[in-house]
PDB file of C-alpha atoms in Angstrom:
ATOM      1  CA  MET A   1      24.849  -8.253  22.010  1.00 67.00           C
ATOM      2  CA  GLY A   2      25.810  -4.402  22.609  1.00 75.00           C
ATOM      3  CA  PHE A   3      22.548  -2.456  23.896  1.00 82.00           C
ATOM      4  CA  PRO A   4      23.695  -0.924  27.141  1.00 89.00           C
ATOM      5  CA  GLY A   5      23.715   2.410  25.657  1.00 91.00           C
ATOM      6  CA  TYR A   6      20.670   1.652  23.425  1.00 88.00           C
ATOM      7  CA  PHE A   7      18.969   0.925  26.721  1.00 90.00           C
ATOM      8  CA  LEU A   8      20.292   4.141  28.870  1.00 94.00           C
ATOM      9  CA  ILE A   9      19.338   6.323  26.048  1.00 94.00           C
ATOM     10  CA  VAL A  10      15.615   5.489  26.208  1.00 93.00           C
ATOM     11  CA  MET A  11      15.704   5.416  30.247  1.00 96.00           C
ATOM     12  CA  GLU A  12      16.933   8.703  30.055  1.00 98.00           C
ATOM     13  CA  PHE A  13      14.360  10.384  27.813  1.00 97.00           C
ATOM     14  CA  ILE A  14      11.368   8.578  29.112  1.00 96.00           C
ATOM     15  CA  GLN A  15      12.710   9.571  32.823  1.00 97.00           C
ATOM     16  CA  TRP A  16      13.401  13.185  31.624  1.00 98.00           C
ATOM     17  CA  SER A  17       9.589  13.060  30.604  1.00 97.00           C
ATOM     18  CA  LYS A  18       8.228  11.710  33.496  1.00 96.00           C
ATOM     19  CA  ASP A  19      10.343  14.301  35.497  1.00 98.00           C
ATOM     20  CA  ASN A  20       8.622  17.186  33.478  1.00 98.00           C
ATOM     21  CA  GLY A  21       5.280  15.974  33.455  1.00 97.00           C
ATOM     22  CA  VAL A  22       4.627  14.586  30.222  1.00 97.00           C
ATOM     23  CA  PRO A  23       2.648  11.441  30.478  1.00 96.00           C
ATOM     24  CA  VAL A  24       4.347   8.297  29.004  1.00 95.00           C
ATOM     25  CA  GLY A  25       2.408   5.151  28.293  1.00 92.00           C
ATOM     26  CA  PRO A  26       3.571   1.921  29.968  1.00 90.00           C
ATOM     27  CA  GLY A  27       5.294   0.683  27.355  1.00 84.00           C
ATOM     28  CA  ARG A  28       4.331  -2.127  24.640  1.00 81.00           C
ATOM     29  CA  GLY A  29       5.595  -4.388  21.558  1.00 75.00           C
ATOM     30  CA  SER A  30       8.387  -6.351  21.725  1.00 77.00           C
ATOM     31  CA  GLY A  31      10.273  -4.035  24.881  1.00 78.00           C
ATOM     32  CA  ALA A  32       7.605  -4.733  26.953  1.00 76.00           C
ATOM     33  CA  GLY A  33       9.019  -8.290  27.414  1.00 80.00           C
ATOM     34  CA  SER A  34      12.618  -7.223  28.801  1.00 85.00           C
ATOM     35  CA  LEU A  35      13.208  -7.316  32.979  1.00 87.00           C
ATOM     36  CA  VAL A  36      16.223  -4.976  31.828  1.00 88.00           C
ATOM     37  CA  ALA A  37      13.458  -2.629  30.359  1.00 90.00           C
ATOM     38  CA  TYR A  38      11.328  -2.924  33.523  1.00 92.00           C
ATOM     39  CA  ALA A  39      14.327  -2.365  35.935  1.00 94.00           C
ATOM     40  CA  LEU A  40      15.140   0.653  34.261  1.00 94.00           C
ATOM     41  CA  LYS A  41      11.827   1.796  34.298  1.00 94.00           C
ATOM     42  CA  ILE A  42      11.853   1.784  30.453  1.00 93.00           C
ATOM     43  CA  THR A  43       8.416   0.040  30.899  1.00 91.00           C
ATOM     44  CA  ASP A  44       6.054  -0.194  33.827  1.00 89.00           C
ATOM     45  CA  LEU A  45       4.886  -3.748  32.921  1.00 85.00           C
ATOM     46  CA  ASP A  46       6.887  -6.300  34.824  1.00 88.00           C
ATOM     47  CA  PRO A  47       7.417  -9.231  32.624  1.00 86.00           C
ATOM     48  CA  LEU A  48       7.443 -11.722  35.103  1.00 88.00           C
ATOM     49  CA  GLU A  49       3.993 -11.117  36.558  1.00 89.00           C
ATOM     50  CA  PHE A  50       2.617 -10.926  33.017  1.00 83.00           C
ATOM     51  CA  ASP A  51       4.796 -13.652  31.604  1.00 82.00           C
ATOM     52  CA  LEU A  52       5.844 -11.696  28.497  1.00 77.00           C
ATOM     53  CA  LEU A  53       7.929 -13.325  26.287  1.00 72.00           C
ATOM     54  CA  PHE A  54      11.811 -11.934  26.258  1.00 71.00           C
ATOM     55  CA  GLU A  55      12.991 -13.771  23.111  1.00 70.00           C
ATOM     56  CA  ARG A  56      10.571 -11.367  20.990  1.00 67.00           C
ATOM     57  CA  PHE A  57      12.723  -8.249  22.476  1.00 71.00           C
ATOM     58  CA  LEU A  58      16.786  -9.829  21.754  1.00 72.00           C
ATOM     59  CA  ASN A  59      16.214 -12.714  19.285  1.00 74.00           C
ATOM     60  CA  PRO A  60      19.696 -13.213  17.661  1.00 75.00           C
ATOM     61  CA  GLU A  61      17.550 -14.309  14.358  1.00 79.00           C
ATOM     62  CA  ARG A  62      15.764 -11.105  14.232  1.00 75.00           C
ATOM     63  CA  VAL A  63      16.379  -8.857  11.319  1.00 77.00           C
ATOM     64  CA  SER A  64      15.715  -5.649  12.619  1.00 75.00           C
ATOM     65  CA  MET A  65      17.392  -3.949  15.537  1.00 73.00           C
ATOM     66  CA  PRO A  66      14.882  -4.411  18.995  1.00 72.00           C
ATOM     67  CA  ASP A  67      12.690  -1.359  19.666  1.00 79.00           C
ATOM     68  CA  PHE A  68      10.564   0.265  22.165  1.00 83.00           C
ATOM     69  CA  ASP A  69       7.022   1.115  21.188  1.00 85.00           C
ATOM     70  CA  VAL A  70       6.751   4.522  23.067  1.00 88.00           C
ATOM     71  CA  ASP A  71       3.453   6.377  23.326  1.00 90.00           C
ATOM     72  CA  PHE A  72       3.779  10.313  24.734  1.00 92.00           C
ATOM     73  CA  CYS A  73       1.064  12.810  25.330  1.00 91.00           C
ATOM     74  CA  MET A  74       0.285  14.095  22.245  1.00 90.00           C
ATOM     75  CA  GLU A  75       0.071  17.976  23.506  1.00 94.00           C
ATOM     76  CA  LYS A  76       3.796  17.423  25.030  1.00 95.00           C
ATOM     77  CA  ARG A  77       5.257  15.224  22.788  1.00 92.00           C
ATOM     78  CA  ASP A  78       7.156  18.089  20.803  1.00 94.00           C
ATOM     79  CA  GLN A  79       8.948  19.064  24.238  1.00 97.00           C
ATOM     80  CA  VAL A  80      10.357  15.419  24.433  1.00 96.00           C
ATOM     81  CA  ILE A  81      11.449  15.880  20.758  1.00 95.00           C
ATOM     82  CA  GLU A  82      13.127  18.655  21.799  1.00 97.00           C
ATOM     83  CA  HIS A  83      15.073  17.618  24.657  1.00 98.00           C
ATOM     84  CA  VAL A  84      16.363  14.344  22.725  1.00 97.00           C
ATOM     85  CA  ALA A  85      17.194  16.432  20.004  1.00 97.00           C
ATOM     86  CA  ASP A  86      19.018  18.898  22.353  1.00 97.00           C
ATOM     87  CA  MET A  87      21.017  16.107  24.135  1.00 97.00           C
ATOM     88  CA  TYR A  88      21.985  13.836  21.433  1.00 96.00           C
ATOM     89  CA  GLY A  89      22.042  15.966  18.383  1.00 96.00           C
ATOM     90  CA  ARG A  90      19.450  16.995  15.839  1.00 94.00           C
ATOM     91  CA  ASP A  91      21.425  15.085  13.422  1.00 95.00           C
ATOM     92  CA  ALA A  92      20.451  11.984  15.561  1.00 92.00           C
ATOM     93  CA  VAL A  93      16.975  12.283  15.537  1.00 91.00           C
ATOM     94  CA  SER A  94      13.922  11.268  13.890  1.00 88.00           C
ATOM     95  CA  GLN A  95      10.357  10.614  13.855  1.00 82.00           C
ATOM     96  CA  ILE A  96       8.128   7.757  12.705  1.00 81.00           C
ATOM     97  CA  ILE A  97       4.670   7.441  12.132  1.00 80.00           C
ATOM     98  CA  THR A  98       2.325   4.808  10.914  1.00 78.00           C
ATOM     99  CA  PHE A  99      -1.242   5.257   9.422  1.00 80.00           C
ATOM    100  CA  GLY A 100      -3.466   2.496  10.235  1.00 77.00           C
ATOM    101  CA  THR A 101      -6.920   1.941   7.836  1.00 79.00           C
ATOM    102  CA  MET A 102      -9.728   0.422   8.506  1.00 78.00           C
ATOM    103  CA  ALA A 103     -12.234  -1.547   6.194  1.00 87.00           C
ATOM    104  CA  ALA A 104     -15.659  -0.451   5.658  1.00 88.00           C
ATOM    105  CA  LYS A 105     -17.417  -3.375   7.348  1.00 90.00           C
ATOM    106  CA  ALA A 106     -14.977  -3.401  10.169  1.00 89.00           C
ATOM    107  CA  VAL A 107     -15.594   0.345  11.304  1.00 91.00           C
ATOM    108  CA  ILE A 108     -19.382  -0.461  11.187  1.00 92.00           C
ATOM    109  CA  ARG A 109     -18.919  -3.662  13.307  1.00 92.00           C
ATOM    110  CA  ASP A 110     -16.549  -1.494  15.732  1.00 92.00           C
ATOM    111  CA  VAL A 111     -18.833   1.022  15.866  1.00 94.00           C
ATOM    112  CA  GLY A 112     -22.160  -1.109  16.540  1.00 94.00           C
ATOM    113  CA  ARG A 113     -20.044  -3.020  19.187  1.00 93.00           C
ATOM    114  CA  VAL A 114     -19.089   0.397  21.241  1.00 94.00           C
ATOM    115  CA  LEU A 115     -22.777   1.569  20.752  1.00 95.00           C
ATOM    116  CA  GLY A 116     -24.019  -1.660  22.400  1.00 94.00           C
ATOM    117  CA  HIS A 117     -25.955  -2.691  19.416  1.00 95.00           C
ATOM    118  CA  PRO A 118     -26.440  -6.751  19.180  1.00 94.00           C
ATOM    119  CA  TYR A 119     -24.012  -8.422  16.965  1.00 93.00           C
ATOM    120  CA  GLY A 120     -26.643  -9.600  14.848  1.00 93.00           C
ATOM    121  CA  PHE A 121     -28.099  -6.400  14.017  1.00 95.00           C
ATOM    122  CA  VAL A 122     -24.454  -4.825  13.180  1.00 94.00           C
ATOM    123  CA  ASP A 123     -23.568  -7.650  11.370  1.00 92.00           C
ATOM    124  CA  ARG A 124     -26.627  -7.367   8.890  1.00 94.00           C
ATOM    125  CA  ILE A 125     -26.205  -3.661   8.326  1.00 93.00           C
ATOM    126  CA  SER A 126     -22.264  -4.632   7.630  1.00 92.00           C
ATOM    127  CA  LYS A 127     -23.440  -6.991   4.978  1.00 91.00           C
ATOM    128  CA  LEU A 128     -25.103  -4.237   2.975  1.00 92.00           C
ATOM    129  CA  ILE A 129     -21.788  -2.730   2.261  1.00 89.00           C
ATOM    130  CA  PRO A 130     -20.403  -4.022  -0.988  1.00 87.00           C
ATOM    131  CA  PRO A 131     -17.055  -5.399  -0.836  1.00 79.00           C
ATOM    132  CA  ASP A 132     -15.214  -2.603  -2.501  1.00 76.00           C
ATOM    133  CA  PRO A 133     -17.305   0.571  -1.665  1.00 66.00           C
ATOM    134  CA  GLY A 134     -14.807   2.990  -3.383  1.00 64.00           C
TER     135      GLY A 134
END
């Protein structure tokens, strides 16, 4: 499918990060199921041990290119971006960020769970919030 260069580039900047003291997450998303990614130390999760689905990563019917979800320490992430830009060219590097939102009721339920309150108590409080608190 023509991905050797892609795997090698990702391997290079993850290894650079580890060699330079930048904490790197274990790997997640569709790439976590790749045995090649595990062998190249792109991910720290053995897909055979955890019975992960490889097909999700390199499925010929997939519309978009497969991806690795890589998490870097926020305090040192800029060093990784700088390295990749220096190594591969600034015009070949971009950043993508996603923002998640939570509904008011879900926030109340999650906070209640974290604080150890009984589900029934938290559920009663969350039901006091109108459907559209806006």
